[in-house]
JSON list of C-alpha atoms in Angstrom, two decimals:
[
{"chain": "A", "resi": 88, "resn": "LYS", "atom": "CA", "xyz": [125.64, 86.26, 96.29]},
{"chain": "A", "resi": 89, "resn": "ALA", "atom": "CA", "xyz": [125.84, 87.30, 92.65]},
{"chain": "A", "resi": 90, "resn": "PHE", "atom": "CA", "xyz": [129.22, 87.31, 90.85]},
{"chain": "A", "resi": 91, "resn": "GLY", "atom": "CA", "xyz": [130.86, 90.66, 91.56]},
{"chain": "A", "resi": 92, "resn": "GLY", "atom": "CA", "xyz": [128.28, 91.44, 94.26]},
{"chain": "A", "resi": 93, "resn": "THR", "atom": "CA", "xyz": [128.69, 91.99, 97.96]},
{"chain": "A", "resi": 94, "resn": "GLN", "atom": "CA", "xyz": [127.35, 89.61, 100.57]},
{"chain": "A", "resi": 95, "resn": "LEU", "atom": "CA", "xyz": [125.44, 91.53, 103.22]},
{"chain": "A", "resi": 96, "resn": "GLY", "atom": "CA", "xyz": [125.45, 89.04, 106.05]},
{"chain": "A", "resi": 97, "resn": "ALA", "atom": "CA", "xyz": [124.43, 89.99, 109.56]},
{"chain": "A", "resi": 98, "resn": "THR", "atom": "CA", "xyz": [123.10, 88.53, 112.75]},
{"chain": "A", "resi": 99, "resn": "PHE", "atom": "CA", "xyz": [120.09, 90.40, 114.12]},
{"chain": "A", "resi": 100, "resn": "ALA", "atom": "CA", "xyz": [118.89, 90.26, 117.72]},
{"chain": "A", "resi": 101, "resn": "ASP", "atom": "CA", "xyz": [115.37, 89.23, 116.58]},
{"chain": "A", "resi": 102, "resn": "PRO", "atom": "CA", "xyz": [114.10, 86.81, 113.90]},
{"chain": "A", "resi": 103, "resn": "VAL", "atom": "CA", "xyz": [114.23, 88.20, 110.35]},
{"chain": "A", "resi": 104, "resn": "MET", "atom": "CA", "xyz": [110.75, 88.10, 108.79]},
{"chain": "A", "resi": 105, "resn": "TRP", "atom": "CA", "xyz": [111.37, 89.84, 105.43]},
{"chain": "A", "resi": 106, "resn": "THR", "atom": "CA", "xyz": [114.32, 90.98, 103.30]},
{"chain": "A", "resi": 107, "resn": "GLY", "atom": "CA", "xyz": [114.34, 92.83, 100.01]},
{"chain": "A", "resi": 108, "resn": "ILE", "atom": "CA", "xyz": [115.53, 95.77, 97.95]},
{"chain": "A", "resi": 109, "resn": "TRP", "atom": "CA", "xyz": [114.00, 99.24, 97.75]},
{"chain": "A", "resi": 110, "resn": "GLN", "atom": "CA", "xyz": [115.06, 101.36, 94.79]},
{"chain": "A", "resi": 111, "resn": "ASN", "atom": "CA", "xyz": [114.19, 105.01, 95.38]},
{"chain": "A", "resi": 112, "resn": "LEU", "atom": "CA", "xyz": [113.08, 107.23, 92.50]},
{"chain": "A", "resi": 113, "resn": "ASP", "atom": "CA", "xyz": [116.47, 108.98, 92.78]},
{"chain": "A", "resi": 114, "resn": "GLY", "atom": "CA", "xyz": [118.16, 105.67, 91.89]},
{"chain": "A", "resi": 115, "resn": "ILE", "atom": "CA", "xyz": [119.51, 104.81, 95.34]},
{"chain": "A", "resi": 116, "resn": "ILE", "atom": "CA", "xyz": [119.13, 101.11, 96.12]},
{"chain": "A", "resi": 117, "resn": "LEU", "atom": "CA", "xyz": [118.75, 100.11, 99.76]},
{"chain": "A", "resi": 118, "resn": "PRO", "atom": "CA", "xyz": [118.74, 96.52, 100.99]},
{"chain": "A", "resi": 119, "resn": "LEU", "atom": "CA", "xyz": [116.11, 96.26, 103.75]},
{"chain": "A", "resi": 120, "resn": "ALA", "atom": "CA", "xyz": [115.27, 93.79, 106.49]},
{"chain": "A", "resi": 121, "resn": "ILE", "atom": "CA", "xyz": [112.26, 93.61, 108.78]},
{"chain": "A", "resi": 122, "resn": "THR", "atom": "CA", "xyz": [112.62, 91.65, 112.00]},
{"chain": "A", "resi": 123, "resn": "THR", "atom": "CA", "xyz": [109.89, 90.96, 114.52]},
{"chain": "A", "resi": 124, "resn": "LYS", "atom": "CA", "xyz": [110.91, 94.17, 116.35]},
{"chain": "A", "resi": 125, "resn": "GLY", "atom": "CA", "xyz": [112.39, 96.60, 113.81]},
{"chain": "A", "resi": 126, "resn": "LEU", "atom": "CA", "xyz": [113.13, 97.88, 110.31]},
{"chain": "A", "resi": 127, "resn": "PHE", "atom": "CA", "xyz": [116.78, 97.93, 109.10]},
{"chain": "A", "resi": 128, "resn": "TYR", "atom": "CA", "xyz": [118.53, 99.28, 106.00]},
{"chain": "A", "resi": 129, "resn": "TYR", "atom": "CA", "xyz": [122.06, 98.60, 104.71]},
{"chain": "A", "resi": 130, "resn": "GLN", "atom": "CA", "xyz": [124.20, 101.67, 104.05]},
{"chain": "A", "resi": 131, "resn": "SER", "atom": "CA", "xyz": [127.83, 102.62, 104.61]},
{"chain": "A", "resi": 132, "resn": "SER", "atom": "CA", "xyz": [128.80, 98.94, 105.09]},
{"chain": "A", "resi": 133, "resn": "ALA", "atom": "CA", "xyz": [126.47, 98.50, 108.08]},
{"chain": "A", "resi": 134, "resn": "TRP", "atom": "CA", "xyz": [122.91, 97.51, 108.93]},
{"chain": "A", "resi": 135, "resn": "ASN", "atom": "CA", "xyz": [121.18, 100.52, 110.49]},
{"chain": "A", "resi": 136, "resn": "GLU", "atom": "CA", "xyz": [118.00, 100.28, 112.53]},
{"chain": "A", "resi": 137, "resn": "VAL", "atom": "CA", "xyz": [115.32, 102.82, 111.68]},
{"chain": "A", "resi": 138, "resn": "SER", "atom": "CA", "xyz": [113.92, 104.72, 114.66]},
{"chain": "A", "resi": 139, "resn": "PRO", "atom": "CA", "xyz": [111.89, 104.22, 116.71]},
{"chain": "A", "resi": 140, "resn": "THR", "atom": "CA", "xyz": [114.02, 101.16, 117.49]},
{"chain": "A", "resi": 141, "resn": "ALA", "atom": "CA", "xyz": [112.48, 97.90, 118.69]},
{"chain": "A", "resi": 142, "resn": "SER", "atom": "CA", "xyz": [109.04, 99.44, 118.20]},
{"chain": "A", "resi": 143, "resn": "LEU", "atom": "CA", "xyz": [107.31, 96.71, 116.20]},
{"chain": "A", "resi": 144, "resn": "ALA", "atom": "CA", "xyz": [105.14, 94.18, 118.00]},
{"chain": "A", "resi": 145, "resn": "GLY", "atom": "CA", "xyz": [105.70, 91.46, 115.41]},
{"chain": "A", "resi": 146, "resn": "THR", "atom": "CA", "xyz": [105.64, 87.72, 115.96]},
{"chain": "A", "resi": 147, "resn": "GLU", "atom": "CA", "xyz": [107.07, 84.81, 114.02]},
{"chain": "A", "resi": 148, "resn": "THR", "atom": "CA", "xyz": [103.50, 83.78, 113.15]},
{"chain": "A", "resi": 149, "resn": "HIS", "atom": "CA", "xyz": [102.63, 86.64, 110.75]},
{"chain": "A", "resi": 150, "resn": "LEU", "atom": "CA", "xyz": [104.89, 87.71, 107.89]},
{"chain": "A", "resi": 151, "resn": "PRO", "atom": "CA", "xyz": [105.04, 91.42, 107.03]},
{"chain": "A", "resi": 152, "resn": "GLN", "atom": "CA", "xyz": [103.82, 92.57, 103.62]},
{"chain": "A", "resi": 153, "resn": "VAL", "atom": "CA", "xyz": [105.57, 95.42, 101.80]},
{"chain": "A", "resi": 154, "resn": "ALA", "atom": "CA", "xyz": [104.76, 97.88, 99.00]},
{"chain": "A", "resi": 155, "resn": "MET", "atom": "CA", "xyz": [106.21, 101.04, 97.48]},
{"chain": "A", "resi": 156, "resn": "LEU", "atom": "CA", "xyz": [104.07, 104.03, 96.45]},
{"chain": "A", "resi": 157, "resn": "ASN", "atom": "CA", "xyz": [105.20, 107.57, 95.57]},
{"chain": "A", "resi": 158, "resn": "ASN", "atom": "CA", "xyz": [108.79, 106.91, 96.71]},
{"chain": "A", "resi": 159, "resn": "THR", "atom": "CA", "xyz": [107.63, 105.76, 100.14]},
{"chain": "A", "resi": 160, "resn": "PHE", "atom": "CA", "xyz": [108.17, 102.28, 101.60]},
{"chain": "A", "resi": 161, "resn": "TYR", "atom": "CA", "xyz": [105.09, 100.79, 103.32]},
{"chain": "A", "resi": 162, "resn": "PHE", "atom": "CA", "xyz": [104.89, 97.67, 105.44]},
{"chain": "A", "resi": 163, "resn": "VAL", "atom": "CA", "xyz": [102.13, 95.98, 107.41]},
{"chain": "A", "resi": 164, "resn": "SER", "atom": "CA", "xyz": [101.47, 92.81, 109.36]},
{"chain": "A", "resi": 165, "resn": "PHE", "atom": "CA", "xyz": [98.62, 91.13, 111.13]},
{"chain": "A", "resi": 166, "resn": "ASP", "atom": "CA", "xyz": [100.57, 92.10, 114.30]},
{"chain": "A", "resi": 167, "resn": "TYR", "atom": "CA", "xyz": [100.86, 95.87, 113.63]},
{"chain": "A", "resi": 168, "resn": "GLU", "atom": "CA", "xyz": [99.18, 98.63, 111.62]},
{"chain": "A", "resi": 169, "resn": "LEU", "atom": "CA", "xyz": [100.33, 99.94, 108.24]},
{"chain": "A", "resi": 170, "resn": "ARG", "atom": "CA", "xyz": [103.59, 101.89, 108.60]},
{"chain": "A", "resi": 171, "resn": "SER", "atom": "CA", "xyz": [105.52, 104.16, 106.24]},
{"chain": "A", "resi": 172, "resn": "TRP", "atom": "CA", "xyz": [109.18, 105.16, 105.83]},
{"chain": "A", "resi": 173, "resn": "ILE", "atom": "CA", "xyz": [110.64, 107.72, 103.39]},
{"chain": "A", "resi": 174, "resn": "GLY", "atom": "CA", "xyz": [114.30, 106.79, 103.74]},
{"chain": "A", "resi": 175, "resn": "PRO", "atom": "CA", "xyz": [117.46, 107.30, 105.83]},
{"chain": "A", "resi": 176, "resn": "GLY", "atom": "CA", "xyz": [117.32, 110.13, 108.34]},
{"chain": "A", "resi": 177, "resn": "ASN", "atom": "CA", "xyz": [113.59, 109.61, 108.91]},
{"chain": "A", "resi": 178, "resn": "ASN", "atom": "CA", "xyz": [111.58, 107.52, 111.37]},
{"chain": "A", "resi": 179, "resn": "HIS", "atom": "CA", "xyz": [109.08, 104.90, 110.31]},
{"chain": "A", "resi": 180, "resn": "ALA", "atom": "CA", "xyz": [105.58, 105.78, 111.47]},
{"chain": "A", "resi": 181, "resn": "ILE", "atom": "CA", "xyz": [102.04, 104.45, 111.69]},
{"chain": "A", "resi": 182, "resn": "VAL", "atom": "CA", "xyz": [99.90, 105.61, 108.76]},
{"chain": "A", "resi": 183, "resn": "THR", "atom": "CA", "xyz": [97.02, 107.64, 110.19]},
{"chain": "A", "resi": 184, "resn": "GLY", "atom": "CA", "xyz": [93.78, 105.73, 109.74]},
{"chain": "A", "resi": 185, "resn": "GLY", "atom": "CA", "xyz": [95.65, 102.61, 108.58]},
{"chain": "A", "resi": 186, "resn": "PHE", "atom": "CA", "xyz": [94.85, 99.04, 109.55]},
{"chain": "A", "resi": 187, "resn": "SER", "atom": "CA", "xyz": [96.62, 95.82, 110.39]},
{"chain": "A", "resi": 188, "resn": "ALA", "atom": "CA", "xyz": [96.30, 93.40, 107.48]},
{"chain": "A", "resi": 189, "resn": "ARG", "atom": "CA", "xyz": [97.26, 89.97, 106.28]},
{"chain": "A", "resi": 190, "resn": "THR", "atom": "CA", "xyz": [98.10, 91.09, 102.73]},
{"chain": "A", "resi": 191, "resn": "MET", "atom": "CA", "xyz": [98.87, 94.24, 100.73]},
{"chain": "A", "resi": 192, "resn": "ASP", "atom": "CA", "xyz": [99.67, 95.38, 97.19]},
{"chain": "A", "resi": 193, "resn": "VAL", "atom": "CA", "xyz": [99.53, 98.56, 95.09]},
{"chain": "A", "resi": 194, "resn": "PHE", "atom": "CA", "xyz": [97.58, 99.04, 91.87]},
{"chain": "A", "resi": 195, "resn": "ASN", "atom": "CA", "xyz": [95.50, 101.79, 90.30]},
{"chain": "A", "resi": 196, "resn": "ASN", "atom": "CA", "xyz": [97.77, 104.19, 92.29]},
{"chain": "A", "resi": 197, "resn": "ARG", "atom": "CA", "xyz": [96.30, 102.97, 95.59]},
{"chain": "A", "resi": 198, "resn": "ILE", "atom": "CA", "xyz": [97.41, 100.77, 98.48]},
{"chain": "A", "resi": 199, "resn": "ILE", "atom": "CA", "xyz": [95.09, 97.79, 98.76]},
{"chain": "A", "resi": 200, "resn": "LEU", "atom": "CA", "xyz": [94.85, 95.97, 102.11]},
{"chain": "A", "resi": 201, "resn": "GLY", "atom": "CA", "xyz": [93.16, 92.60, 102.54]},
{"chain": "A", "resi": 202, "resn": "HIS", "atom": "CA", "xyz": [91.97, 90.62, 105.57]},
{"chain": "A", "resi": 203, "resn": "THR", "atom": "CA", "xyz": [92.14, 93.65, 107.85]},
{"chain": "A", "resi": 204, "resn": "ILE", "atom": "CA", "xyz": [91.69, 94.06, 111.59]},
{"chain": "A", "resi": 205, "resn": "GLU", "atom": "CA", "xyz": [89.19, 96.65, 112.79]},
{"chain": "A", "resi": 206, "resn": "ASN", "atom": "CA", "xyz": [88.49, 97.43, 116.44]},
{"chain": "A", "resi": 207, "resn": "GLY", "atom": "CA", "xyz": [90.44, 94.36, 117.51]},
{"chain": "A", "resi": 208, "resn": "SER", "atom": "CA", "xyz": [88.54, 91.82, 115.41]},
{"chain": "A", "resi": 209, "resn": "ALA", "atom": "CA", "xyz": [89.59, 90.31, 112.07]},
{"chain": "A", "resi": 210, "resn": "ARG", "atom": "CA", "xyz": [87.59, 91.20, 108.97]},
{"chain": "A", "resi": 211, "resn": "ALA", "atom": "CA", "xyz": [88.67, 88.16, 106.99]},
{"chain": "A", "resi": 212, "resn": "GLN", "atom": "CA", "xyz": [86.67, 88.98, 103.85]},
{"chain": "A", "resi": 213, "resn": "THR", "atom": "CA", "xyz": [87.31, 92.75, 103.79]},
{"chain": "A", "resi": 214, "resn": "VAL", "atom": "CA", "xyz": [89.44, 94.62, 101.24]},
{"chain": "A", "resi": 215, "resn": "ARG", "atom": "CA", "xyz": [90.26, 98.34, 101.78]},
{"chain": "A", "resi": 216, "resn": "TRP", "atom": "CA", "xyz": [91.94, 100.88, 99.54]},
{"chain": "A", "resi": 217, "resn": "THR", "atom": "CA", "xyz": [93.31, 104.41, 99.79]},
{"chain": "A", "resi": 218, "resn": "GLN", "atom": "CA", "xyz": [92.54, 107.52, 97.78]},
{"chain": "A", "resi": 219, "resn": "ASN", "atom": "CA", "xyz": [94.21, 107.91, 94.38]},
{"chain": "A", "resi": 220, "resn": "GLY", "atom": "CA", "xyz": [97.91, 108.60, 95.09]},
{"chain": "A", "resi": 221, "resn": "ILE", "atom": "CA", "xyz": [97.16, 109.66, 98.68]},
{"chain": "A", "resi": 222, "resn": "VAL", "atom": "CA", "xyz": [97.54, 107.20, 101.53]},
{"chain": "A", "resi": 223, "resn": "GLN", "atom": "CA", "xyz": [94.26, 107.97, 103.31]},
{"chain": "A", "resi": 224, "resn": "PHE", "atom": "CA", "xyz": [91.59, 105.38, 103.91]},
{"chain": "A", "resi": 225, "resn": "THR", "atom": "CA", "xyz": [88.81, 107.99, 104.08]},
{"chain": "A", "resi": 226, "resn": "GLY", "atom": "CA", "xyz": [87.63, 110.50, 101.49]},
{"chain": "A", "resi": 227, "resn": "THR", "atom": "CA", "xyz": [86.71, 110.44, 97.81]},
{"chain": "A", "resi": 228, "resn": "GLY", "atom": "CA", "xyz": [88.02, 107.38, 96.01]},
{"chain": "A", "resi": 229, "resn": "SER", "atom": "CA", "xyz": [88.97, 105.42, 99.12]},
{"chain": "A", "resi": 230, "resn": "GLY", "atom": "CA", "xyz": [86.77, 102.54, 100.09]},
{"chain": "A", "resi": 231, "resn": "THR", "atom": "CA", "xyz": [86.09, 99.12, 101.43]},
{"chain": "A", "resi": 232, "resn": "ARG", "atom": "CA", "xyz": [84.42, 96.01, 100.13]},
{"chain": "A", "resi": 233, "resn": "ASP", "atom": "CA", "xyz": [83.35, 92.84, 101.89]},
{"chain": "A", "resi": 234, "resn": "ILE", "atom": "CA", "xyz": [83.95, 90.03, 99.42]},
{"chain": "A", "resi": 235, "resn": "ALA", "atom": "CA", "xyz": [81.50, 87.56, 100.89]},
{"chain": "A", "resi": 236, "resn": "ASP", "atom": "CA", "xyz": [80.34, 85.59, 97.85]},
{"chain": "A", "resi": 237, "resn": "ARG", "atom": "CA", "xyz": [81.73, 82.59, 99.67]},
{"chain": "A", "resi": 238, "resn": "PHE", "atom": "CA", "xyz": [82.52, 82.22, 103.33]},
{"chain": "A", "resi": 239, "resn": "ASP", "atom": "CA", "xyz": [86.27, 82.07, 102.91]},
{"chain": "A", "resi": 240, "resn": "HIS", "atom": "CA", "xyz": [88.93, 84.53, 103.98]},
{"chain": "A", "resi": 241, "resn": "VAL", "atom": "CA", "xyz": [91.32, 86.71, 101.94]},
{"chain": "A", "resi": 242, "resn": "VAL", "atom": "CA", "xyz": [94.76, 85.11, 101.79]},
{"chain": "A", "resi": 243, "resn": "SER", "atom": "CA", "xyz": [96.68, 87.30, 99.33]},
{"chain": "A", "resi": 244, "resn": "ILE", "atom": "CA", "xyz": [96.37, 90.17, 96.84]},
{"chain": "A", "resi": 245, "resn": "ARG", "atom": "CA", "xyz": [98.58, 90.31, 93.75]},
{"chain": "A", "resi": 246, "resn": "LYS", "atom": "CA", "xyz": [98.86, 92.98, 91.08]},
{"chain": "A", "resi": 247, "resn": "LEU", "atom": "CA", "xyz": [98.35, 91.84, 87.46]},
{"chain": "A", "resi": 248, "resn": "GLY", "atom": "CA", "xyz": [98.95, 95.24, 85.87]},
{"chain": "A", "resi": 249, "resn": "PRO", "atom": "CA", "xyz": [98.57, 98.93, 86.65]},
{"chain": "A", "resi": 250, "resn": "PHE", "atom": "CA", "xyz": [94.76, 98.68, 86.89]},
{"chain": "A", "resi": 251, "resn": "ARG", "atom": "CA", "xyz": [94.04, 95.06, 87.83]},
{"chain": "A", "resi": 252, "resn": "GLY", "atom": "CA", "xyz": [94.74, 92.59, 90.58]},
{"chain": "A", "resi": 253, "resn": "LEU", "atom": "CA", "xyz": [93.62, 89.23, 91.91]},
{"chain": "A", "resi": 254, "resn": "ILE", "atom": "CA", "xyz": [92.37, 88.60, 95.40]},
{"chain": "A", "resi": 255, "resn": "TYR", "atom": "CA", "xyz": [93.20, 85.05, 96.41]},
{"chain": "A", "resi": 256, "resn": "LYS", "atom": "CA", "xyz": [90.83, 83.65, 98.99]},
{"chain": "A", "resi": 257, "resn": "ALA", "atom": "CA", "xyz": [90.98, 80.31, 100.79]},
{"chain": "A", "resi": 258, "resn": "GLU", "atom": "CA", "xyz": [88.47, 78.73, 98.40]},
{"chain": "A", "resi": 259, "resn": "SER", "atom": "CA", "xyz": [88.02, 81.20, 95.54]},
{"chain": "A", "resi": 260, "resn": "ILE", "atom": "CA", "xyz": [89.66, 83.90, 93.43]},
{"chain": "A", "resi": 261, "resn": "VAL", "atom": "CA", "xyz": [88.25, 87.39, 92.88]},
{"chain": "A", "resi": 262, "resn": "ASP", "atom": "CA", "xyz": [89.18, 89.68, 89.96]},
{"chain": "A", "resi": 263, "resn": "MET", "atom": "CA", "xyz": [89.59, 93.32, 91.08]},
{"chain": "A", "resi": 264, "resn": "ARG", "atom": "CA", "xyz": [89.60, 95.86, 88.22]},
{"chain": "A", "resi": 265, "resn": "ALA", "atom": "CA", "xyz": [89.77, 99.63, 88.02]},
{"chain": "A", "resi": 266, "resn": "THR", "atom": "CA", "xyz": [86.54, 101.18, 86.77]},
{"chain": "A", "resi": 267, "resn": "GLY", "atom": "CA", "xyz": [87.81, 104.67, 85.90]},
{"chain": "A", "resi": 268, "resn": "ASP", "atom": "CA", "xyz": [85.20, 106.17, 88.25]},
{"chain": "A", "resi": 269, "resn": "ALA", "atom": "CA", "xyz": [86.83, 108.49, 90.82]},
{"chain": "A", "resi": 270, "resn": "SER", "atom": "CA", "xyz": [84.22, 107.76, 93.51]},
{"chain": "A", "resi": 271, "resn": "PHE", "atom": "CA", "xyz": [83.88, 103.99, 92.92]},
{"chain": "A", "resi": 272, "resn": "PRO", "atom": "CA", "xyz": [87.30, 102.97, 91.59]},
{"chain": "A", "resi": 273, "resn": "PHE", "atom": "CA", "xyz": [87.03, 99.15, 91.70]},
{"chain": "A", "resi": 274, "resn": "ASP", "atom": "CA", "xyz": [84.79, 96.35, 90.53]},
{"chain": "A", "resi": 275, "resn": "THR", "atom": "CA", "xyz": [85.17, 92.89, 92.05]},
{"chain": "A", "resi": 276, "resn": "THR", "atom": "CA", "xyz": [84.00, 89.68, 90.37]},
{"chain": "A", "resi": 277, "resn": "GLU", "atom": "CA", "xyz": [84.45, 86.13, 91.60]},
{"chain": "A", "resi": 278, "resn": "LEU", "atom": "CA", "xyz": [86.14, 83.99, 88.97]},
{"chain": "A", "resi": 279, "resn": "ALA", "atom": "CA", "xyz": [83.90, 80.98, 88.37]},
{"chain": "A", "resi": 280, "resn": "LYS", "atom": "CA", "xyz": [85.03, 77.38, 88.79]},
{"chain": "A", "resi": 281, "resn": "LEU", "atom": "CA", "xyz": [88.33, 78.31, 90.44]},
{"chain": "A", "resi": 282, "resn": "GLY", "atom": "CA", "xyz": [89.72, 77.82, 93.91]}
]
């Protein structure tokens, strides 16, 4: 607890898998918590569960990943598909056409998912991205790439700047850069002698 701050302690019915702060574009700051079964926000001196309550099928094995894009909070896990929430008074919901994923980040105005699950099977070397500023995984500018230069799986994706990120794999690192092309927005290159 920071000096002059408020401690927001609570005991949840299910294990807490992620905690953090979401600052809306209107300046409102909401402390958030994701348990294995639900999403919670702190407001009016209480932790409030976002409907639908107890709707997540999370486990203690897979940590959720979170990102913010266009004033919307997104979260995903290997246990459940990409979900969105736009703030108090609204439900969290599955993103149409979204995927379950091990990792997620936002750059080049797109959500990037890595190590996705498709039709019940893991695509450990697959990276997918949405359209520019629109969270749809189909249409112009969205896409997918199998990063199979080596037979190792995607572990994490991290943003380096507005137009560049790194894809960390089990045994290698891949540089993912924006190309400026609306139809083919990313180039991926394995970084030599790393990993």
